[in-house]
mmCIF file of C-alpha atoms and ligand atoms in Angstrom:
data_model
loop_
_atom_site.group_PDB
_atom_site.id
_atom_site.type_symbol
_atom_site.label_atom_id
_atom_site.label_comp_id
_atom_site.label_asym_id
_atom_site.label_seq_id
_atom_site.Cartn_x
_atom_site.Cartn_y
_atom_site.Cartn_z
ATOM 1 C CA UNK A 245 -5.550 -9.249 -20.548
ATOM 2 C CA UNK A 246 -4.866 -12.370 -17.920
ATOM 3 C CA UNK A 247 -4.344 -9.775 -14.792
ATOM 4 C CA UNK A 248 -3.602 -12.828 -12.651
ATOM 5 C CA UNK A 249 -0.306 -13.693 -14.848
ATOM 6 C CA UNK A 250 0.680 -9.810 -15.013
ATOM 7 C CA UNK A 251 0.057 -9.489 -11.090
ATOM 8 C CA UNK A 252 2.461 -12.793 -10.977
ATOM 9 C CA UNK A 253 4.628 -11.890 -12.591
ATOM 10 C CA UNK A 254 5.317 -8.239 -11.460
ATOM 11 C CA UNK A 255 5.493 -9.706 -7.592
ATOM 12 C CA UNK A 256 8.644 -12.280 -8.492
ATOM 13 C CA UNK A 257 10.553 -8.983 -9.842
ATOM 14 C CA UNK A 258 9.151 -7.234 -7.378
ATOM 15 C CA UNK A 259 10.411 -9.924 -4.424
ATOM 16 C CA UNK A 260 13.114 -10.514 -6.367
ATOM 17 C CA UNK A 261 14.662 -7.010 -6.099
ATOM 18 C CA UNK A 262 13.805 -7.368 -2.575
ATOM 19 C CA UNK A 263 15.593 -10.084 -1.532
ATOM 20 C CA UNK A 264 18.711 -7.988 -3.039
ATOM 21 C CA UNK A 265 18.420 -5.151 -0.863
ATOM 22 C CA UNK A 266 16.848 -6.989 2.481
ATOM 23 C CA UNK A 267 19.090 -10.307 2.922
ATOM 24 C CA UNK A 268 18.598 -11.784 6.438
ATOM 25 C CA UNK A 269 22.644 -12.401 6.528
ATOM 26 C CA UNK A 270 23.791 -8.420 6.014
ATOM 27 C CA UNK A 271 24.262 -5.985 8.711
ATOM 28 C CA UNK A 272 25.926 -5.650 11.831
ATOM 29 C CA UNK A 273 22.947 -6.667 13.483
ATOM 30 C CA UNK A 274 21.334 -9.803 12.115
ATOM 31 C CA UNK A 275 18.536 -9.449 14.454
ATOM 32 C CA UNK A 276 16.898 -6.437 13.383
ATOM 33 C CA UNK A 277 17.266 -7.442 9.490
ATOM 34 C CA UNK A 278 15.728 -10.835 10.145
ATOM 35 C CA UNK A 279 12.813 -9.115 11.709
ATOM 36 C CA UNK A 280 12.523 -6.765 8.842
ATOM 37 C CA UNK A 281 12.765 -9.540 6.458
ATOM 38 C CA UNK A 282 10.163 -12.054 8.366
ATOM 39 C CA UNK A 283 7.749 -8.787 8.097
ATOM 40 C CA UNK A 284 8.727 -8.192 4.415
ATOM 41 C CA UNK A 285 8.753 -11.440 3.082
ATOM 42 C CA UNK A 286 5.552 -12.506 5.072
ATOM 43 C CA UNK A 287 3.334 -13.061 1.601
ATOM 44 C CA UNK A 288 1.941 -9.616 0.666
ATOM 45 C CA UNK A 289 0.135 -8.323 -2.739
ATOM 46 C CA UNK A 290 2.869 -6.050 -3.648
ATOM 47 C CA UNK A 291 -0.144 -3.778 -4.575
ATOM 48 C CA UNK A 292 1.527 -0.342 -3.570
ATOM 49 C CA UNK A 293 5.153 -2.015 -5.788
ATOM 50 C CA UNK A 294 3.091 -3.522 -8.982
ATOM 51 C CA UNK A 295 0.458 -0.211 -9.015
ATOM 52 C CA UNK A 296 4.069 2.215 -9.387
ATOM 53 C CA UNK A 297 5.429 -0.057 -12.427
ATOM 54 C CA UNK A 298 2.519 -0.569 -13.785
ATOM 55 C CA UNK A 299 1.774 3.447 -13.525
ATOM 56 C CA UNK A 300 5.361 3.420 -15.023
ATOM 57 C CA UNK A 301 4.806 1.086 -17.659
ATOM 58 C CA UNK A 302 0.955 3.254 -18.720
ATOM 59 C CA UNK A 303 3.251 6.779 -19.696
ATOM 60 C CA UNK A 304 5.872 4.038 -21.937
ATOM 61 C CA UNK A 305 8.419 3.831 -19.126
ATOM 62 C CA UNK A 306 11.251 1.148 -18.218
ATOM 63 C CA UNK A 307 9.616 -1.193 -15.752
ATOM 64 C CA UNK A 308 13.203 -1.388 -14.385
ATOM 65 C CA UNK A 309 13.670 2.105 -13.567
ATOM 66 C CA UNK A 310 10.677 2.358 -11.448
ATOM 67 C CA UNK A 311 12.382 -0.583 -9.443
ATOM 68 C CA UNK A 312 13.900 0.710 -6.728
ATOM 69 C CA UNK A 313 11.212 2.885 -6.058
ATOM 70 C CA UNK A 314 8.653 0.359 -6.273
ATOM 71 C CA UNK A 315 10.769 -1.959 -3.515
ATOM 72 C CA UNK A 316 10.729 1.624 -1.819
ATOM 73 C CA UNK A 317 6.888 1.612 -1.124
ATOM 74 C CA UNK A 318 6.610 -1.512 -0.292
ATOM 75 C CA UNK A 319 9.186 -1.297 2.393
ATOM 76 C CA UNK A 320 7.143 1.655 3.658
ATOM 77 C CA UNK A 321 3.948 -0.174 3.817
ATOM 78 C CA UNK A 322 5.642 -3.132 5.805
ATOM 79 C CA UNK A 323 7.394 -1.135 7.892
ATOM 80 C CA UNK A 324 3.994 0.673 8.761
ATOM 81 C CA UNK A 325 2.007 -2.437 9.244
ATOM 82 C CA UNK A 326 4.846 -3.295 12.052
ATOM 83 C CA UNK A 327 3.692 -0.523 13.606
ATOM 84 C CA UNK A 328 0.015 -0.584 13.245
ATOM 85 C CA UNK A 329 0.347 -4.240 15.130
ATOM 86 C CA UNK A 330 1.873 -3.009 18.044
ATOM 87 C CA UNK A 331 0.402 -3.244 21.209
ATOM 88 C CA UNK A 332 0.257 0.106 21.407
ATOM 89 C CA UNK A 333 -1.654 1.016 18.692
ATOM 90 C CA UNK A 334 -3.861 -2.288 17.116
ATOM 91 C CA UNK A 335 -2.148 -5.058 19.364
ATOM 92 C CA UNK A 336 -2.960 -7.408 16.331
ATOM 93 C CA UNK A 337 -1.196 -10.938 16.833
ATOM 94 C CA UNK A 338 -2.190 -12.450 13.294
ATOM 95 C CA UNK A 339 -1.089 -10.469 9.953
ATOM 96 C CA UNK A 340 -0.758 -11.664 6.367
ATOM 97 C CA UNK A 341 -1.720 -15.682 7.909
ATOM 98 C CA UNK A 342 1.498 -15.143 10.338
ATOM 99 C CA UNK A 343 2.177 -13.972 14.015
ATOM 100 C CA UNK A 344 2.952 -10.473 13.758
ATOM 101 C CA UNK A 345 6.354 -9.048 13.868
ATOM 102 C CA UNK A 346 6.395 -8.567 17.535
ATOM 103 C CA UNK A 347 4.994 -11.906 18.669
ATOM 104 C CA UNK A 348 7.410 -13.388 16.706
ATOM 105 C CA UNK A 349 9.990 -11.182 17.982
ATOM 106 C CA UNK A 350 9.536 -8.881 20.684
ATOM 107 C CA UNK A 351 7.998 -5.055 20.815
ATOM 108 C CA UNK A 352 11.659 -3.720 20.743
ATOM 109 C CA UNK A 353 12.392 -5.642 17.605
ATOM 110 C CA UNK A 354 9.463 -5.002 15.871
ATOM 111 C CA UNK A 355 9.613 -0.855 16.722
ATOM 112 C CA UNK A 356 13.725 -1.114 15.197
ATOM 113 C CA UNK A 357 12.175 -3.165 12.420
ATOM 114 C CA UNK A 358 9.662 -0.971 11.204
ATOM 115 C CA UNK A 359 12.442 2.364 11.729
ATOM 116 C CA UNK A 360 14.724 -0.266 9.404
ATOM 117 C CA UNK A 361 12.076 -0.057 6.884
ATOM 118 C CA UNK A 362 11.417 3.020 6.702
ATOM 119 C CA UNK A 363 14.684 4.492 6.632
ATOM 120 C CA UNK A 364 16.467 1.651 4.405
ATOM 121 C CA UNK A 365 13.630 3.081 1.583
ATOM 122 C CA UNK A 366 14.914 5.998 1.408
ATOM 123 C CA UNK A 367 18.281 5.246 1.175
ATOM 124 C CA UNK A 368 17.189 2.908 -1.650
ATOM 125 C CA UNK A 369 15.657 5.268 -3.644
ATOM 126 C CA UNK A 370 18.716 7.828 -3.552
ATOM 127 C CA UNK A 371 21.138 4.901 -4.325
ATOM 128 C CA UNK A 372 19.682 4.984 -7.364
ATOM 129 C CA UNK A 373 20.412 8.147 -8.682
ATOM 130 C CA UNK A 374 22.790 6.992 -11.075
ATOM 131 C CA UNK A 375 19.349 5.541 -13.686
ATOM 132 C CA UNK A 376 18.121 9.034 -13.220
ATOM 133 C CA UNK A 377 21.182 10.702 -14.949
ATOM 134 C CA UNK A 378 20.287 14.124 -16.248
ATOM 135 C CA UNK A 379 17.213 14.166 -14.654
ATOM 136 C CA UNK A 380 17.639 13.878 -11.007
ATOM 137 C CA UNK A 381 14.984 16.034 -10.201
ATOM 138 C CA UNK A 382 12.333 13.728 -11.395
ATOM 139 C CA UNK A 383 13.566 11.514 -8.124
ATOM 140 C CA UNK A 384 13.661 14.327 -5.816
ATOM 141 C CA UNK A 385 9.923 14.845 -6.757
ATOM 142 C CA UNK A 386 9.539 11.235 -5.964
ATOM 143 C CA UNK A 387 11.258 11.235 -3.255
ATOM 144 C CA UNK A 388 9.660 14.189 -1.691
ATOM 145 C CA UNK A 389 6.057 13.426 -2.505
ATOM 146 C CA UNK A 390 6.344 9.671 -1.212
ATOM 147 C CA UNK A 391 7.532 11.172 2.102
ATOM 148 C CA UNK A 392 4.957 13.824 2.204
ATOM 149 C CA UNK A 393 2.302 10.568 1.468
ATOM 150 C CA UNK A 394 4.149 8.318 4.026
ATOM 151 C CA UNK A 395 4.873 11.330 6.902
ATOM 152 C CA UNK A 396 2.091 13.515 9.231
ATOM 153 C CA UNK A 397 0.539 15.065 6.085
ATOM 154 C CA UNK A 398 -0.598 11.759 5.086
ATOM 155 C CA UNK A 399 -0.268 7.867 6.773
ATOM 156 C CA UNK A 400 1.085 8.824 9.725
ATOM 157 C CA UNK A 401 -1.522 11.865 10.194
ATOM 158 C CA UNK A 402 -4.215 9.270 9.161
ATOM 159 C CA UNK A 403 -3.336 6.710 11.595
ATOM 160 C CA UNK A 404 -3.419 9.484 14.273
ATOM 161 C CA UNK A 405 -6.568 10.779 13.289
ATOM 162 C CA UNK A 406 -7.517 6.985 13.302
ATOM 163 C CA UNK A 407 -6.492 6.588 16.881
ATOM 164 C CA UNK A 408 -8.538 9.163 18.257
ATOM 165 C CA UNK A 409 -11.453 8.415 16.367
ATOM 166 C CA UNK A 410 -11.573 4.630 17.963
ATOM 167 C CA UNK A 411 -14.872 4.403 19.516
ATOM 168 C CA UNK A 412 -16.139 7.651 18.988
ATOM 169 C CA UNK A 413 -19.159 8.557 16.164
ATOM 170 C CA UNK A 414 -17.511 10.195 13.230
ATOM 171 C CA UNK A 415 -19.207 11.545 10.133
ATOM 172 C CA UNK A 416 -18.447 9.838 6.708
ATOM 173 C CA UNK A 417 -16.053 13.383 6.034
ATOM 174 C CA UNK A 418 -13.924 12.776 8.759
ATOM 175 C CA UNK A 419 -13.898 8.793 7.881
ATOM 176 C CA UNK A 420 -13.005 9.818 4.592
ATOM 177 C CA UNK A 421 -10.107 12.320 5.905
ATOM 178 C CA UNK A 422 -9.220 9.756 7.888
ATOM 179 C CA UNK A 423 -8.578 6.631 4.917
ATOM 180 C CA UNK A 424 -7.883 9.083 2.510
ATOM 181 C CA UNK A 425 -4.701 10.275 4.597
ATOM 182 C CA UNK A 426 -4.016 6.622 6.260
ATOM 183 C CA UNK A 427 -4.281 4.463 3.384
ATOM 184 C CA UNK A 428 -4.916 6.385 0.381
ATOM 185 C CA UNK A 429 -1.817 8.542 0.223
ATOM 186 C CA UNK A 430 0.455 6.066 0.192
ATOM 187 C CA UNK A 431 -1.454 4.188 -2.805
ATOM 188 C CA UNK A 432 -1.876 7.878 -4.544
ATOM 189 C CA UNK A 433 1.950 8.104 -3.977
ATOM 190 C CA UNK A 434 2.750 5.117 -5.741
ATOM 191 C CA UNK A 435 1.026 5.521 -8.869
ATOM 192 C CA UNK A 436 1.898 9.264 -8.876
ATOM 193 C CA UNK A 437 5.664 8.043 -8.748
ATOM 194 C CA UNK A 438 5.772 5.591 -11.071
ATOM 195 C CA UNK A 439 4.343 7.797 -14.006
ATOM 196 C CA UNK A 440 6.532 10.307 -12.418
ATOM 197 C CA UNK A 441 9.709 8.013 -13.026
ATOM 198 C CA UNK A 442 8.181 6.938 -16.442
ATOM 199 C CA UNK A 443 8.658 10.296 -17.746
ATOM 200 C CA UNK A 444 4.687 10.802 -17.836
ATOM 201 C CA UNK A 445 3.679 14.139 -19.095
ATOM 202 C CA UNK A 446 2.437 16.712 -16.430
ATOM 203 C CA UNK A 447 -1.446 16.166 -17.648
ATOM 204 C CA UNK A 448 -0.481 12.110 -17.545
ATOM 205 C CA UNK A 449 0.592 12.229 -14.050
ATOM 206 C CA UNK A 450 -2.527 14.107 -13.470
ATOM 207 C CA UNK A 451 -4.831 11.710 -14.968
ATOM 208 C CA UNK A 452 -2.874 8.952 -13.151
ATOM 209 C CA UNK A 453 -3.148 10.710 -9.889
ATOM 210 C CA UNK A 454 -6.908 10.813 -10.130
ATOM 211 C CA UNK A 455 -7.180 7.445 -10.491
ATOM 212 C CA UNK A 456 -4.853 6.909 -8.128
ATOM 213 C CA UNK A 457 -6.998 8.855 -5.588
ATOM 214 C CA UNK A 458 -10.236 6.955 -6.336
ATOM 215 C CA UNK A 459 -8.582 3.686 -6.440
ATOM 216 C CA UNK A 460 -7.309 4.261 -2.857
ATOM 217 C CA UNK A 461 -10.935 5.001 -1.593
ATOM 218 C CA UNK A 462 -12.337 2.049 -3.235
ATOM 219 C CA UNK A 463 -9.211 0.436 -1.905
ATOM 220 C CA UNK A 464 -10.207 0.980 1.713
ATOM 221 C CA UNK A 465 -14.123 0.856 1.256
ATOM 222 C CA UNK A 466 -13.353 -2.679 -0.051
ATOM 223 C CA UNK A 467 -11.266 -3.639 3.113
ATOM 224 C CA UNK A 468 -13.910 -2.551 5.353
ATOM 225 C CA UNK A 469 -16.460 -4.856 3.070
ATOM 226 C CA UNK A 470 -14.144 -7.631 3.566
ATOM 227 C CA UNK A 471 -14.260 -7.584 7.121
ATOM 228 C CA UNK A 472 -17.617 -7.996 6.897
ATOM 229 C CA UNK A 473 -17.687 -10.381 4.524
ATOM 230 C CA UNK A 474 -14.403 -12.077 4.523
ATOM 231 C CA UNK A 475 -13.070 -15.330 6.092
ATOM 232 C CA UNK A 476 -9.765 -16.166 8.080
ATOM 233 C CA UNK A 477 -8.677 -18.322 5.821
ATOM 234 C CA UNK A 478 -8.302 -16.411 2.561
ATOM 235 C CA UNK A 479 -7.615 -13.362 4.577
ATOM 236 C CA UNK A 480 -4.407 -14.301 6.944
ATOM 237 C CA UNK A 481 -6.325 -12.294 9.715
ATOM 238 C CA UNK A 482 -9.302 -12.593 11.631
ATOM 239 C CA UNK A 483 -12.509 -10.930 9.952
ATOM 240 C CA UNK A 484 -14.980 -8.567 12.584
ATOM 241 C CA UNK A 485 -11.655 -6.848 13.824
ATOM 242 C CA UNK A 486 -13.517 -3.143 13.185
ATOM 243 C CA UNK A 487 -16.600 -3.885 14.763
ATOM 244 C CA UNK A 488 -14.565 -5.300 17.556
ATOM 245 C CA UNK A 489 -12.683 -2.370 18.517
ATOM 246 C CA UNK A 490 -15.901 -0.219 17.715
ATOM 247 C CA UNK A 491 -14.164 1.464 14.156
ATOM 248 C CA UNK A 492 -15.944 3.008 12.018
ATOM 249 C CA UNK A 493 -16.454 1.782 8.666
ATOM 250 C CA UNK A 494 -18.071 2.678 5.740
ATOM 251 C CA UNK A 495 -20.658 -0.074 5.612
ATOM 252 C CA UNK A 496 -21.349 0.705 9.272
ATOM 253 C CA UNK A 497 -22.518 4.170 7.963
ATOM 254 C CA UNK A 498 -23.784 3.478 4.721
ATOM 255 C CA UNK A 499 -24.777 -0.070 4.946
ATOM 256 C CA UNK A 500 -23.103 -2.509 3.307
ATOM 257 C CA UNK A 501 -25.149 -2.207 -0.264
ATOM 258 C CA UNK A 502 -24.491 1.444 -0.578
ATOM 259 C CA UNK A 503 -21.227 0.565 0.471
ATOM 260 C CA UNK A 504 -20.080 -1.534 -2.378
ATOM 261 C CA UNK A 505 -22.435 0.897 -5.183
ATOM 262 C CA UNK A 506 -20.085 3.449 -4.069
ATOM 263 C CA UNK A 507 -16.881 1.520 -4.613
ATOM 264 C CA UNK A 508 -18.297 0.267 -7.505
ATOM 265 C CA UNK A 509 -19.111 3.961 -8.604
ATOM 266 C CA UNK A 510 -15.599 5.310 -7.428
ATOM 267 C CA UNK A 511 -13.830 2.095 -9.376
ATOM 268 C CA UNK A 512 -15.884 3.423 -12.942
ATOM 269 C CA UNK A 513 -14.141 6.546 -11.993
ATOM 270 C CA UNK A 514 -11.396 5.776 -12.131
ATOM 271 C CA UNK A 515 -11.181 3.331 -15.388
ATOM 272 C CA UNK A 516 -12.506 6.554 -16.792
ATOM 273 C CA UNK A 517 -9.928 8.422 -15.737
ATOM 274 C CA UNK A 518 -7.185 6.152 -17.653
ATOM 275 C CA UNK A 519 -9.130 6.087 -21.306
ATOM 276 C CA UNK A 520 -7.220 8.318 -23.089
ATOM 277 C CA UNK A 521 -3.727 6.432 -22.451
ATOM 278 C CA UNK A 522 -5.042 3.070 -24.172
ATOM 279 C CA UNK A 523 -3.984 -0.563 -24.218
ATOM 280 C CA UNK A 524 -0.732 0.451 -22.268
ATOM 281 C CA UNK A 525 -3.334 1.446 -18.856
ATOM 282 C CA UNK A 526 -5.564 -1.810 -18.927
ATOM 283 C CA UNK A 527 -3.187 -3.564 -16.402
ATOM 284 C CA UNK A 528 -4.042 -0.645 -14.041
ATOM 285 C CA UNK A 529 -7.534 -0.461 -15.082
ATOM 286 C CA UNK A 530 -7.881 -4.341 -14.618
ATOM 287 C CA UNK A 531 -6.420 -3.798 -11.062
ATOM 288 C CA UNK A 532 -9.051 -1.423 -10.071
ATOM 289 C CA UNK A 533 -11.963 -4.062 -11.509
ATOM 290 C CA UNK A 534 -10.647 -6.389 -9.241
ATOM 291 C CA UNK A 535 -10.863 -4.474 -5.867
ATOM 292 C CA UNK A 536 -14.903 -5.246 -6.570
ATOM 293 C CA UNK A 537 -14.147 -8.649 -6.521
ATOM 294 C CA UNK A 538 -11.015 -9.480 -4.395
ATOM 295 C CA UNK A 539 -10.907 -11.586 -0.862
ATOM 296 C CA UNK A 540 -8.081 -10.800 0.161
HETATM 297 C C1 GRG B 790 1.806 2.965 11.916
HETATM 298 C C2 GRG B 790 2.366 5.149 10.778
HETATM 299 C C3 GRG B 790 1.551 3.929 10.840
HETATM 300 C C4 GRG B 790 0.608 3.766 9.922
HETATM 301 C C5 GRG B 790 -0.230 2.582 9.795
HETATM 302 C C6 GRG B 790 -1.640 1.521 6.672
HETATM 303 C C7 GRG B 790 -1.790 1.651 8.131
HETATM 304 C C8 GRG B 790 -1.257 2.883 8.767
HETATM 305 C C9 GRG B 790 -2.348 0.697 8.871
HETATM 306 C C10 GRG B 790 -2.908 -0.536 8.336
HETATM 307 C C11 GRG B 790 -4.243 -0.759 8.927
HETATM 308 C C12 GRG B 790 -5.099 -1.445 7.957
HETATM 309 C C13 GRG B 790 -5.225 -2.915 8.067
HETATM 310 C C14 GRG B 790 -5.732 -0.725 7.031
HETATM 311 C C15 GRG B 790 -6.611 -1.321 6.045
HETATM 312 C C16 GRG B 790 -6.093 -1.189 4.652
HETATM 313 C C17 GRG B 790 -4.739 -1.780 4.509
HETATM 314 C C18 GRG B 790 -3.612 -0.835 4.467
HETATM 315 C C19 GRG B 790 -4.575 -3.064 4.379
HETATM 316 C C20 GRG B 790 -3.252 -3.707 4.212
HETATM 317 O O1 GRG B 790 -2.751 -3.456 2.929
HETATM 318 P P1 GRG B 790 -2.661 -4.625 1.854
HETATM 319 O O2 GRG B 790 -3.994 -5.287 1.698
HETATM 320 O O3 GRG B 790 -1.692 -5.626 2.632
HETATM 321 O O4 GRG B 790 -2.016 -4.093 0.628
HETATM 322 P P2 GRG B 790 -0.665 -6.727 2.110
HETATM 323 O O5 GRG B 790 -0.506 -7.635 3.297
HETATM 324 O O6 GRG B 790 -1.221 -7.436 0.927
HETATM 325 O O7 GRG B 790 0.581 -5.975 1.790
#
């Protein structure tokens, strides 16, 4: 399959449906909802959007359904890469190749922004209860799981854990705690939902899950490998930014070879994982082969 045309053309829908829910001219206060739209329309994969149709799409569901859900998670993320950039927490100035939210704005602005996000998601997703006539539950699941990914049991727990471990020697458990809570729940969550919304069988979800899970770790293990081996250019941000602010990563513990056998190990997994549902998984399988290869 040409994973570079499917990727392309899952982000226009994807942005798309954005733009219809996030325009810079609605709102009593422009301000805020320019600042969430500079942040959400700042050139991002739409990985977390594309992985919950295409999870959709693997159990025979309606692309279109999983929609509002997908726009959903992707508001999420943005909203909690605001945050992340704050002076406060990673006082970043660069993200995605442009000055972050608040030194484009100001901290105030960039803190309502983020709230914005996260709140306007969840108002998306039960707008659209009317698509999930007769099974409503199904989106309370959703709903309820992608907080649980986004809230202290998962990102937000992460990033605290994350915080405190700045600087400090950790073990490669508690780095794993740590990425599997602050960046792989979120990921999990949106594969999860979209077989969820595709009206995936219990052991599909499963299976879907599992990859989900591994794909998150190699997810992370890659990002860490990029900053190592990554450039400014093809990155939007400046590479070295964990050894910097003494992080640990996994090829600071393992070394940078082990590193990538065990992302290539954990991406194996997870193909594996998707082999009984067929041709209808290879977009998500090809997606998972590309983490060993991306630069960006
Ligand atoms: C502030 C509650 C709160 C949480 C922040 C996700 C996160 C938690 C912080 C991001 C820190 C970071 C750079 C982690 C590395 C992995 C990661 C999430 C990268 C960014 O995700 P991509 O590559 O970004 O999907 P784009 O820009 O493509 O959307």
């Amino acid at each position: 399959m040409d994973l570079k045309a499917y990727l392309e053309e899952r982000r226009r829908l994807v942005n798309r449906t954005l733009e219809t829910y996030i325009s810079v001219v609605r709102g009593p206060a422009p301000r805020v909802v320019e600042a969430m739209h500079y942040s959400l329309f700042a050139g991002g994969k739409r990985l977390r959007p594309i992985l919950c149709l295409a999870a959709s799409e693997a159990v025979g569901g309606d692309a279109r359904e999983a929609l509002p859900v997908a726009c959903a998670l992707e508001m999420i993320h943005t909203y909690s890469l605001i945050h992340d950039d704050l002076p406060a927490m990673d006082d970043d100035e660069l993200r995605r190749g442009r000055p972050t939210c608040h030194k484009q704005f100001d901290e105030a602005t960039a803190i309502l922004a983020g709230d914005g996000l996260l709140t306007e998601a969840f108002r998306v997703m039960a707008e659209c209860a009317p698509l999930f006539s007769g099974r409503e539950t199904v989106l309370l699941e959703v709903m309820e799981l992608i907080a649980t990914a986004a809230g202290y049991r998962g990102m937000v727990g992460g990033q605290m854990l994350d915080l405190q471990a700045e600087g400090k020697e950790i073990s490669l458990k508690e780095l794993e705690t740590i990425h599997r809570l602050k960046t792989g729940a979120l990921l999990t969550a949106a594969v999860r939902s979209g077989a969820l919304v595709g009206g995936g069988s219990r052991q599909e979800v499963n299976l879907l899950n599992s990859f989900g899970e591994k794909f998150g770790l190699a997810f992370q293990i890659t990002d860490d490998i990029l900053d190592v081996e990554g450039n400014r250019e093809e990155m939007g941000k400046t590479p070295g930014a964990d050894v910097k602010r003494r992080k640990a990563t996994y090829p600071g513990l393992l070394g940078l070879e082990q590193a990538k056998i065990w992302a290539g190990k954990l991406v194996e997994g997870a193909v594996a994982d998707l082999e009984t549902l067929g041709e209808r998984a290879a977009p998500l399988q090809e997606m998972a082969r590309y983490l060993l290869v991306r630069r960006t």
